[in-house]
Coordinates of C-alpha atoms in Angstrom, one line a residue:
Chain X
X1 CA 6.8 98.3 32.4
X2 CA 6.5 96.3 35.5
X3 CA 7.5 93.0 37.0
X4 CA 5.0 90.9 35.0
X5 CA 6.6 91.9 31.7
X6 CA 9.5 89.5 32.4
X7 CA 7.8 86.4 33.5
X8 CA 6.4 83.7 31.3
X9 CA 4.9 81.4 34.0
X10 CA 2.8 79.5 31.5
X11 CA 5.7 77.6 29.9
X12 CA 8.1 77.3 32.8
X13 CA 8.0 73.5 33.4
X14 CA 8.5 72.7 29.7
X15 CA 11.6 75.0 29.5
X16 CA 13.2 73.3 32.6
X17 CA 12.5 69.9 31.1
X18 CA 14.1 71.0 27.8
X19 CA 17.2 72.1 29.6
X20 CA 17.5 68.8 31.5
X21 CA 17.0 66.9 28.3
X22 CA 19.8 68.8 26.5
X23 CA 22.1 68.2 29.5
X24 CA 21.3 64.5 29.5
X25 CA 21.9 64.3 25.8
X26 CA 25.3 66.0 26.1
X27 CA 26.2 63.6 28.9
X28 CA 25.2 60.6 26.8
X29 CA 27.2 61.9 23.8
X30 CA 30.3 62.5 26.0
X31 CA 30.0 59.0 27.5
X32 CA 29.6 57.4 24.1
X33 CA 32.7 59.2 22.8
X34 CA 34.6 58.1 25.9
X35 CA 33.7 54.5 25.5
X36 CA 34.4 54.2 21.8
X37 CA 38.0 53.0 22.4
X38 CA 36.7 50.0 24.2
X39 CA 37.8 48.8 27.7
X40 CA 41.2 50.1 28.5
X41 CA 43.6 48.7 31.1
X42 CA 44.0 50.9 34.2
X43 CA 47.1 53.2 34.1
X44 CA 50.1 51.5 35.6
X45 CA 52.4 53.3 38.1
X46 CA 55.1 54.3 35.5
X47 CA 52.3 55.8 33.4
X48 CA 51.1 58.0 36.3
X49 CA 54.4 59.9 36.5
X50 CA 54.0 63.4 35.0
X51 CA 56.0 63.9 31.8
X52 CA 59.3 65.7 32.5
X53 CA 61.3 64.2 29.6
X54 CA 62.5 61.3 31.7
X55 CA 63.4 63.2 34.9
X56 CA 61.7 62.4 38.2
X57 CA 59.5 64.6 40.4
X58 CA 60.8 64.2 43.9
X59 CA 58.1 66.5 45.3
X60 CA 54.4 66.9 44.6
X61 CA 53.3 69.3 42.0
X62 CA 50.6 70.6 44.4
X63 CA 52.5 73.7 45.6
X64 CA 51.4 77.2 46.6
X65 CA 52.7 80.1 44.5
X66 CA 52.1 83.7 44.7
X67 CA 49.6 85.4 42.4
X68 CA 51.8 88.3 41.3
X69 CA 49.0 90.2 39.6
X70 CA 46.9 90.6 42.7
X71 CA 47.5 94.3 43.0
X72 CA 46.2 94.8 39.5
X73 CA 43.2 92.7 40.3
X74 CA 42.3 94.8 43.4
X75 CA 42.6 98.0 41.5
X76 CA 40.5 96.6 38.7
X77 CA 37.7 95.5 41.0
X78 CA 37.7 98.8 42.8
X79 CA 37.2 100.8 39.6
X80 CA 34.9 98.3 38.2
X81 CA 32.6 98.9 41.2
X82 CA 33.0 102.6 40.5
X83 CA 31.9 102.0 36.9
X84 CA 28.9 100.1 38.2
X85 CA 27.7 103.2 40.0
X86 CA 28.4 105.4 36.9
X87 CA 26.1 103.4 34.7
X88 CA 22.8 104.4 36.4
X89 CA 24.2 107.9 36.8
X90 CA 24.8 108.2 33.1
X91 CA 21.2 107.3 32.4
X92 CA 19.8 110.2 34.6
X93 CA 22.7 112.6 34.1
X94 CA 21.1 114.8 31.4
X95 CA 17.9 115.1 33.4
X96 CA 19.6 116.1 36.6
X97 CA 22.1 118.5 35.2
X98 CA 25.1 120.1 36.9
X99 CA 24.3 118.9 40.4
X100 CA 24.7 115.3 39.2
X101 CA 28.0 116.2 37.6
X102 CA 29.3 117.7 40.9
X103 CA 28.1 114.7 42.9
X104 CA 29.9 112.2 40.6
X105 CA 33.0 114.4 40.7
X106 CA 33.1 114.1 44.4
X107 CA 32.6 110.3 44.2
X108 CA 35.5 110.0 41.7
X109 CA 37.6 112.3 43.9
X110 CA 37.2 110.1 46.9
X111 CA 38.1 107.0 44.8
X112 CA 41.1 108.7 43.3
X113 CA 42.6 108.9 46.8
X114 CA 42.9 105.1 46.4
X115 CA 44.9 105.6 43.2
X116 CA 47.3 108.0 44.8
X117 CA 47.8 105.7 47.7
X118 CA 48.5 102.8 45.3
X119 CA 50.8 105.0 43.3
X120 CA 52.9 105.8 46.3
X121 CA 53.0 102.2 47.3
X122 CA 54.4 101.3 43.9
X123 CA 51.7 99.0 42.5
X124 CA 52.1 100.6 39.1
X125 CA 55.8 99.6 39.0
X126 CA 56.1 96.7 36.6
X127 CA 58.2 93.9 37.9
Chain S
X1 CA 43.3 45.8 7.4
X2 CA 41.6 44.1 10.2
X3 CA 41.2 46.6 13.0
X4 CA 41.0 45.6 16.7
X5 CA 37.4 45.9 17.8
X6 CA 35.9 45.8 14.3
X7 CA 36.2 47.9 11.2
X8 CA 34.1 50.7 12.5
X9 CA 34.1 54.0 10.7
X10 CA 35.7 56.1 13.5
X11 CA 38.6 53.7 13.8
X12 CA 39.1 53.8 10.1
X13 CA 39.1 57.6 10.3
X14 CA 41.6 57.5 13.1
X15 CA 43.8 55.2 11.1
X16 CA 43.9 57.7 8.3
X17 CA 45.3 60.5 10.4
X18 CA 49.0 61.3 10.5
X19 CA 50.8 59.2 13.0
X20 CA 51.8 61.0 16.2
X21 CA 55.4 60.3 17.0
X22 CA 57.4 61.3 20.1
X23 CA 61.1 61.6 19.3
X24 CA 63.5 60.7 22.1
X25 CA 66.8 62.3 20.8
X26 CA 70.1 60.7 21.6
X27 CA 73.5 61.5 20.2
X28 CA 73.7 62.0 16.4
X29 CA 70.0 61.8 16.0
X30 CA 69.5 64.2 13.1
X31 CA 69.8 61.6 10.3
X32 CA 67.4 59.2 11.8
X33 CA 64.8 61.9 12.6
X34 CA 65.1 63.5 9.1
X35 CA 64.8 60.2 7.3
X36 CA 61.8 59.0 9.3
X37 CA 59.8 62.2 8.8
X38 CA 60.9 63.1 5.3
X39 CA 58.4 60.7 3.8
X40 CA 55.4 62.3 5.5
X41 CA 52.5 60.6 7.1
X42 CA 53.9 61.2 10.6
X43 CA 54.0 64.3 12.8
X44 CA 56.1 65.2 15.8
X45 CA 54.3 65.7 19.1
X46 CA 55.8 67.3 22.2
X47 CA 54.5 64.9 24.8
X48 CA 54.6 61.0 24.9
X49 CA 51.0 61.1 26.0
X50 CA 49.9 62.3 22.6
X51 CA 52.0 59.8 20.8
X52 CA 51.5 56.3 19.5
X53 CA 55.1 55.7 18.4
X54 CA 58.3 56.4 20.3
X55 CA 61.2 57.0 17.9
X56 CA 64.5 56.6 19.7
X57 CA 66.8 58.5 17.3
X58 CA 70.5 58.2 17.8
X59 CA 72.5 56.6 20.5
X60 CA 71.2 57.0 24.1
X61 CA 74.1 56.7 26.6
X62 CA 73.8 54.0 29.3
X63 CA 73.3 56.4 32.2
X64 CA 70.2 57.9 30.6
X65 CA 68.5 54.6 30.0
X66 CA 66.3 54.9 33.0
X67 CA 65.0 58.2 31.8
X68 CA 64.3 56.7 28.4
X69 CA 62.4 53.7 29.9
X70 CA 60.4 56.3 31.9
X71 CA 59.4 58.1 28.7
X72 CA 58.6 54.8 26.9
X73 CA 56.2 53.8 29.7
X74 CA 54.4 57.1 29.5
X75 CA 53.0 56.4 26.0
X76 CA 49.4 55.2 26.1
X77 CA 48.5 51.9 24.7
X78 CA 48.6 50.7 21.9
X79 CA 52.1 51.8 21.4
X80 CA 55.2 50.8 19.4
X81 CA 58.8 51.9 19.6
X82 CA 61.3 52.3 16.8
X83 CA 64.9 52.1 17.8
X84 CA 67.3 53.8 15.4
X85 CA 70.8 53.8 16.6
X86 CA 70.3 52.2 20.0
X87 CA 69.5 48.7 21.0
X88 CA 66.0 48.0 22.5
X89 CA 66.0 46.4 25.9
X90 CA 65.6 42.7 26.3
X91 CA 61.9 42.6 27.0
X92 CA 61.1 44.4 23.8
X93 CA 63.3 42.5 21.5
X94 CA 60.5 40.8 19.8
X95 CA 58.0 43.6 19.6
X96 CA 59.9 46.8 19.0
X97 CA 61.4 47.7 15.6
X98 CA 65.1 48.0 15.2
X99 CA 66.3 50.2 12.3
X100 CA 69.9 50.7 11.1
X101 CA 71.1 53.5 8.9
X102 CA 71.4 51.4 5.8
X103 CA 68.3 49.3 6.4
X104 CA 64.7 49.8 5.4
X105 CA 62.8 52.5 7.2
X106 CA 59.3 51.6 8.5
X107 CA 56.6 53.7 6.8
X108 CA 54.0 55.4 8.9
X109 CA 51.3 53.5 7.2
X110 CA 52.9 50.2 8.1
X111 CA 53.2 51.3 11.8
X112 CA 49.5 52.3 11.8
X113 CA 48.5 49.0 10.4
X114 CA 50.5 47.2 13.0
X115 CA 49.1 49.3 15.8
X116 CA 45.5 48.8 14.8
X117 CA 45.7 45.2 14.0
X118 CA 43.4 42.9 15.9
X119 CA 46.1 40.7 17.3
X120 CA 48.6 43.4 18.3
X121 CA 49.8 43.1 21.8
X122 CA 51.0 46.5 22.9
X123 CA 54.5 46.9 24.3
X124 CA 54.7 46.2 28.0
X125 CA 56.1 48.6 30.6
X126 CA 59.9 48.7 31.0
X127 CA 59.8 49.9 34.6
X128 CA 58.2 47.9 37.4
X129 CA 54.7 48.7 38.5
X130 CA 55.5 50.0 42.0
X131 CA 54.4 53.3 43.4
X132 CA 57.2 55.5 44.5
X133 CA 56.3 55.3 48.2
X134 CA 53.7 52.7 49.0
X135 CA 51.1 53.6 51.5
X136 CA 52.0 52.1 54.8
X137 CA 48.6 52.4 56.3
X138 CA 47.6 54.2 59.5
X139 CA 49.4 53.8 62.7
X140 CA 48.1 52.5 66.1
X141 CA 47.0 56.0 67.1
X142 CA 45.3 57.0 63.9
X143 CA 48.4 58.7 62.4
X144 CA 49.5 58.0 58.9
X145 CA 52.5 59.1 56.8
X146 CA 55.0 61.4 58.3
X147 CA 55.8 65.1 58.9
X148 CA 53.5 68.1 59.3
X149 CA 51.7 67.5 56.1
X150 CA 50.3 64.2 57.4
X151 CA 51.4 61.8 54.7
X152 CA 52.7 61.6 51.2
X153 CA 49.9 61.9 48.7
X154 CA 50.5 59.6 45.7
X155 CA 53.8 58.6 47.2
X156 CA 55.6 62.0 47.1
X157 CA 56.2 64.5 49.8
X158 CA 54.7 68.0 49.4
X159 CA 57.1 70.8 48.4
X160 CA 58.6 72.5 51.4
X161 CA 58.7 76.3 51.7
X162 CA 61.7 78.5 51.1
X163 CA 62.6 82.1 50.3
X164 CA 61.7 83.5 46.9
X165 CA 64.6 85.1 45.1
X166 CA 62.6 88.1 44.1
X167 CA 61.3 89.4 47.4
X168 CA 61.9 86.9 50.1
X169 CA 58.3 85.7 50.1
X170 CA 58.2 82.2 51.7
X171 CA 56.1 79.9 49.7
X172 CA 56.5 76.4 48.3
X173 CA 59.5 75.5 46.2
X174 CA 58.8 72.3 44.3
X175 CA 61.7 70.4 42.9
X176 CA 61.7 68.6 39.6
X177 CA 64.1 67.3 37.0
X178 CA 63.3 68.3 33.5
X179 CA 64.9 65.4 31.8
X180 CA 67.1 64.7 28.8
X181 CA 64.1 64.1 26.4
X182 CA 62.2 67.2 27.0
X183 CA 61.2 68.8 23.8
X184 CA 61.5 72.4 24.9
X185 CA 65.2 71.9 26.0
X186 CA 68.1 71.2 23.7
X187 CA 68.5 67.4 23.1
X188 CA 70.2 65.7 26.0
X189 CA 70.0 68.7 28.4
X190 CA 68.6 67.8 31.8
X191 CA 68.3 70.2 34.7
X192 CA 67.4 69.5 38.3
X193 CA 65.5 72.6 39.3
X194 CA 63.8 74.2 42.2
X195 CA 61.0 76.5 41.1
X196 CA 58.7 78.9 42.8
X197 CA 55.7 79.6 40.6
X198 CA 57.4 79.6 37.2
X199 CA 60.6 81.3 38.3
X200 CA 63.7 79.2 38.6
X201 CA 65.1 79.5 42.0
X202 CA 68.0 77.0 42.1
X203 CA 69.7 74.6 39.8
X204 CA 71.2 71.6 41.5
X205 CA 72.6 69.3 39.0
X206 CA 72.4 68.8 35.2
X207 CA 73.3 66.7 32.3
X208 CA 74.9 68.7 29.5
X209 CA 73.2 68.7 26.1
X210 CA 74.5 66.2 23.5
X211 CA 77.1 67.5 21.2
X212 CA 76.2 68.4 17.6
X213 CA 75.8 65.6 15.1
X214 CA 79.0 63.9 14.2
X215 CA 78.4 63.8 10.5
X216 CA 77.7 67.5 10.4
X217 CA 80.8 68.5 12.2
X218 CA 82.9 65.9 10.5
X219 CA 82.9 67.8 7.2
X220 CA 84.5 70.7 9.0
X221 CA 86.7 68.7 11.3
X222 CA 88.0 66.4 8.6
X223 CA 88.7 69.1 6.1
X224 CA 92.4 68.7 6.7
X225 CA 92.5 65.1 5.5
X226 CA 89.6 65.2 3.1
X227 CA 89.3 68.2 1.0
X228 CA 85.8 69.7 0.5
X229 CA 84.4 72.3 -1.7
X230 CA 83.7 75.7 -0.2
X231 CA 80.1 75.6 -1.5
X232 CA 79.4 72.3 0.4
X233 CA 80.9 73.6 3.6
X234 CA 79.0 76.8 3.5
X235 CA 75.8 75.1 2.9
X236 CA 76.4 72.9 5.9
X237 CA 77.1 75.9 7.9
X238 CA 73.8 77.6 6.8
X239 CA 71.8 74.4 7.5
X240 CA 73.3 74.2 11.0
X241 CA 72.2 77.7 11.8
X242 CA 68.8 77.3 10.2
X243 CA 68.2 74.2 12.3
X244 CA 68.8 76.2 15.5
X245 CA 66.5 79.0 14.3
X246 CA 63.8 76.5 13.5
X247 CA 64.0 75.1 17.0
X248 CA 63.7 78.6 18.4
X249 CA 60.7 79.3 16.2
X250 CA 59.0 76.1 17.3
X251 CA 59.5 77.2 20.9
X252 CA 57.8 80.5 20.1
X253 CA 54.8 78.5 18.7
X254 CA 55.4 79.3 15.1
X255 CA 55.6 75.7 14.0
X256 CA 54.7 76.4 10.4
X257 CA 57.5 78.8 10.0
X258 CA 59.8 76.4 11.8
X259 CA 58.9 73.7 9.4
X260 CA 59.7 76.0 6.5
X261 CA 63.2 76.8 8.0
X262 CA 63.7 73.0 8.5
X263 CA 62.7 72.2 5.0
X264 CA 65.3 74.7 3.5
X265 CA 67.9 73.4 5.9
X266 CA 67.3 69.8 5.2
X267 CA 67.3 70.6 1.5
X268 CA 70.7 72.1 1.8
X269 CA 72.0 69.1 3.6
X270 CA 70.7 66.9 0.9
X271 CA 72.5 68.8 -1.8
X272 CA 69.9 71.5 -2.6
X273 CA 71.2 75.0 -3.8
X274 CA 68.9 77.8 -2.8
X275 CA 70.1 81.1 -4.3
X276 CA 69.4 83.2 -1.3
X277 CA 67.7 83.1 2.1
X278 CA 66.0 86.5 1.7
X279 CA 62.5 85.0 1.8
X280 CA 63.3 83.3 5.1
X281 CA 64.7 86.5 6.5
X282 CA 61.5 88.4 5.5
X283 CA 59.3 85.8 7.0
X284 CA 61.4 85.8 10.2
X285 CA 61.1 89.6 10.4
X286 CA 57.4 89.6 9.7
X287 CA 56.7 86.9 12.3
X288 CA 58.1 89.2 15.1
X289 CA 59.6 86.1 16.8
X290 CA 62.6 88.2 17.6
X291 CA 60.4 90.2 20.0
X292 CA 59.6 87.2 22.2
X293 CA 62.2 88.6 24.6
X294 CA 63.1 92.1 25.6
X295 CA 66.1 93.8 24.1
X296 CA 69.1 93.4 26.4
X297 CA 67.8 90.1 27.8
X298 CA 70.1 87.2 27.8
X299 CA 73.5 88.9 27.9
X300 CA 76.5 87.0 29.2
X301 CA 79.0 88.5 31.5
X302 CA 82.7 88.7 30.5
X303 CA 83.8 85.6 32.3
X304 CA 81.3 83.4 30.4
X305 CA 81.8 85.3 27.2
X306 CA 85.5 84.2 27.2
X307 CA 84.5 80.6 27.6
X308 CA 82.4 80.3 24.4
X309 CA 83.2 80.5 20.8
X310 CA 81.4 80.8 17.5
X311 CA 78.4 82.9 16.6
X312 CA 77.4 83.3 20.2
X313 CA 80.6 85.1 20.9
X314 CA 80.5 87.1 17.7
X315 CA 77.0 88.3 18.6
X316 CA 78.6 90.2 21.5
X317 CA 80.9 92.1 19.2
X318 CA 83.9 89.8 18.8
X319 CA 85.1 90.1 15.3
X320 CA 86.9 86.8 14.9
X321 CA 86.2 84.8 11.7
X322 CA 88.7 82.7 10.0
X323 CA 87.1 82.3 6.6
X324 CA 89.7 84.4 4.9
X325 CA 92.6 82.5 6.4
X326 CA 91.4 79.0 6.4
X327 CA 90.3 78.6 2.8
X328 CA 92.6 80.6 0.5
X329 CA 91.1 82.2 -2.5
X330 CA 87.7 82.8 -1.1
X331 CA 87.0 86.4 -0.8
X332 CA 84.7 86.4 2.1
X333 CA 83.1 89.5 3.4
X334 CA 82.3 89.1 7.1
X335 CA 78.8 88.6 8.1
X336 CA 76.9 91.6 9.5
X337 CA 77.4 91.8 13.2
X338 CA 75.0 92.0 15.9
X339 CA 76.8 93.8 18.8
X340 CA 74.5 93.7 21.7
X341 CA 75.3 90.2 22.9
X342 CA 71.8 89.6 24.0
X343 CA 69.4 86.9 23.0
X344 CA 68.1 88.9 20.0
X345 CA 71.6 89.5 18.8
X346 CA 72.5 85.8 18.9
X347 CA 69.4 85.0 16.7
X348 CA 70.3 87.8 14.3
X349 CA 73.9 86.5 14.2
X350 CA 72.7 83.0 13.2
X351 CA 70.5 84.5 10.5
X352 CA 73.3 86.8 9.1
X353 CA 75.8 84.0 9.1
X354 CA 73.4 81.6 7.4
X355 CA 72.6 84.2 4.7
X356 CA 76.3 85.0 4.2
X357 CA 77.2 81.3 4.0
X358 CA 74.4 80.7 1.4
X359 CA 75.5 83.7 -0.7
X360 CA 79.2 82.6 -0.6
X361 CA 78.2 79.1 -1.6
X362 CA 76.2 80.4 -4.6
X363 CA 79.1 82.7 -5.6
X364 CA 81.8 80.0 -5.4
X365 CA 79.7 77.2 -6.8
X366 CA 82.1 75.8 -9.2
X367 CA 85.4 76.0 -7.2
X368 CA 87.3 72.8 -6.7
X369 CA 87.7 71.0 -3.4
X370 CA 90.7 72.1 -1.3
X371 CA 92.2 71.7 2.1
X372 CA 93.7 74.3 4.3
X373 CA 97.4 74.1 5.3
X374 CA 98.5 71.7 8.1
X375 CA 97.7 72.9 11.5
X376 CA 95.5 75.8 10.4
X377 CA 92.2 76.1 12.4
X378 CA 88.9 76.0 10.5
X379 CA 85.9 78.1 11.4
X380 CA 83.2 75.5 12.0
X381 CA 79.6 76.6 12.9
X382 CA 80.5 76.2 16.6
X383 CA 83.9 77.9 16.6
X384 CA 87.4 77.5 15.5
X385 CA 88.6 73.9 15.5
X386 CA 92.2 72.8 14.8
X387 CA 91.8 69.1 15.6
X388 CA 89.0 66.5 15.9
X389 CA 87.1 66.5 19.1
X390 CA 85.7 63.6 21.0
X391 CA 82.8 64.3 23.2
X392 CA 82.7 61.6 25.9
X393 CA 79.4 60.7 27.5
X394 CA 78.8 63.0 30.5
X395 CA 77.8 62.2 34.0
X396 CA 74.0 63.0 34.4
X397 CA 74.7 64.5 37.9
X398 CA 77.1 67.2 37.0
X399 CA 77.3 70.3 39.1
X400 CA 76.8 73.3 36.7
X401 CA 79.2 76.1 37.0
X402 CA 78.4 78.9 39.4
X403 CA 78.3 81.4 36.6
X404 CA 75.7 79.4 34.7
X405 CA 73.6 79.1 37.8
X406 CA 73.7 82.8 38.4
X407 CA 72.4 83.3 34.8
X408 CA 69.4 81.1 35.0
X409 CA 68.4 81.7 38.6
X410 CA 65.7 84.3 38.7
X411 CA 64.5 83.7 35.1
X412 CA 60.9 82.8 34.3
X413 CA 60.3 79.5 32.7
X414 CA 59.6 80.8 29.2
X415 CA 62.6 83.1 29.3
X416 CA 64.8 80.3 30.4
X417 CA 63.7 78.0 27.6
X418 CA 64.2 80.7 25.0
X419 CA 67.6 81.6 26.5
X420 CA 68.8 78.0 26.4
X421 CA 67.6 77.7 22.8
X422 CA 69.7 80.7 21.7
X423 CA 73.0 78.8 22.1
X424 CA 74.2 75.8 20.1
X425 CA 75.1 72.7 21.9
X426 CA 78.9 73.3 22.1
X427 CA 78.4 76.8 23.5
X428 CA 76.0 75.5 26.1
X429 CA 78.4 72.8 27.2
X430 CA 81.1 75.4 27.5
X431 CA 78.8 77.6 29.6
X432 CA 78.0 74.6 31.9
X433 CA 81.7 74.0 32.4
X434 CA 82.1 70.7 30.5
X435 CA 85.7 70.3 29.4
X436 CA 85.9 68.9 25.9
X437 CA 88.9 66.6 25.2
X438 CA 90.9 65.9 22.1
X439 CA 90.2 62.7 20.3
X440 CA 92.1 59.7 21.6
X441 CA 94.2 59.3 18.4
X442 CA 95.0 62.9 17.8
X443 CA 97.7 64.5 19.9
X444 CA 97.9 68.2 20.7
X445 CA 95.3 70.9 21.3
X446 CA 91.8 69.5 20.9
X447 CA 89.9 72.4 22.3
X448 CA 87.5 74.7 20.5
X449 CA 89.8 77.7 20.3

């Protein structure tokens, strides 16, 4: 197995053209569906108000709010990257034997310091 | 039928679909809504943007007309409005349909034909076509708008920052008024809120929900003067509770189960006699709708508990029930009690009381009509009532009671919607601090006791 097994340089232009053709077809289909209703009048000012059951929005809806799950996300990303390193390790683990096990154990140990830190900081407390 | 733009196949297909209708509920809207939808061919939608027909059911008070015109204008063209119980405004006199209770009801097929007709001129806007804050252009030195944010995009200022209730984080707190015709809220309830994310931070002003339908309560209120059979009253009670449960189920997203509950409830209102509600109870249990909130969520403190009556109070452990006293001869065993007083308990209480009422009605099917003694209070589905009540139109800018504010502030949006749906309209009005008055022609205590 080498790099040439994954290229198919002979048919490259045709494949790109096919992709563009499919994209153009989807665009044409969507445009047709959109235009089926015929010409519509532009939305008037009262129609642009967001639906609130009759109430008014005195401020804009573009507002910043906190992403409350960010600590979960950070933890997930960290251990996802750890998993990424474990995938190639799993492939060669049987061949390498006990040394590989100890090395991975040290790696996991270092990363678990992160878990203990988070635990003490209270990221596992559900709000 | 001649369709605008030609009889093309996709328009004919669209014309055969069920008619999407947005219902703007006013006071005493249940009859209009039920009669319009009972024939089929139309479906309720939750937003006017999905609708072609605006059904104004019931009487909308004067001070909410602006909100109603706002909702009307949000329907996309071609649109038509059906006014059942209210008068359409001047500009729509010739186009909109006016229906009275004893008149003919427009069929959805007729409305579709009208909407798709080639010569149909869609209803014009009721509000003027002015942006909320017109762009004033740039100033002499290149500035435009006002304030730090550099202008008002689309005519509205950006939300300013403020402290979050949960941890003091200072991010934007947008304000909005969820109005009287919002489908997730009880009919008529409008709240001016300040949110951060989806957590309610502050409630400024409100309009209380509309009271329950007059004809529904009249059977209970008028039982002193007009005797009624126990079976009829109990079926009305069961239908009342099942309607509320159906609304809660629709909020949970279980619209098919909600329609099933509504069908049974409407059947009982129309004279149907189901033997028992056990199948509904089983379906309710199986749907796990009760688990939409955590146990212990939605409890009221003692002060608020003393203000309300009816099933909401009994769900917190209060044992009062006047069946035995009010209607002599009926051996009524009290409905099973929920005791926790939280949201789940209130739902269970509704279900228990509906089942008990249905069972009682089946048992006492043939008893004659009777009246309780003079001055004795009757247990209506919203609490004990000794005299007829009048519910005057409320001010849309009421200050809600501080206790109510402390309940809702800090709740997430979905929790708040479910919480508000777990009370009937009278209990909610009492929580908000609205004082109900006796009817003008009836002296003495008119309160829900």
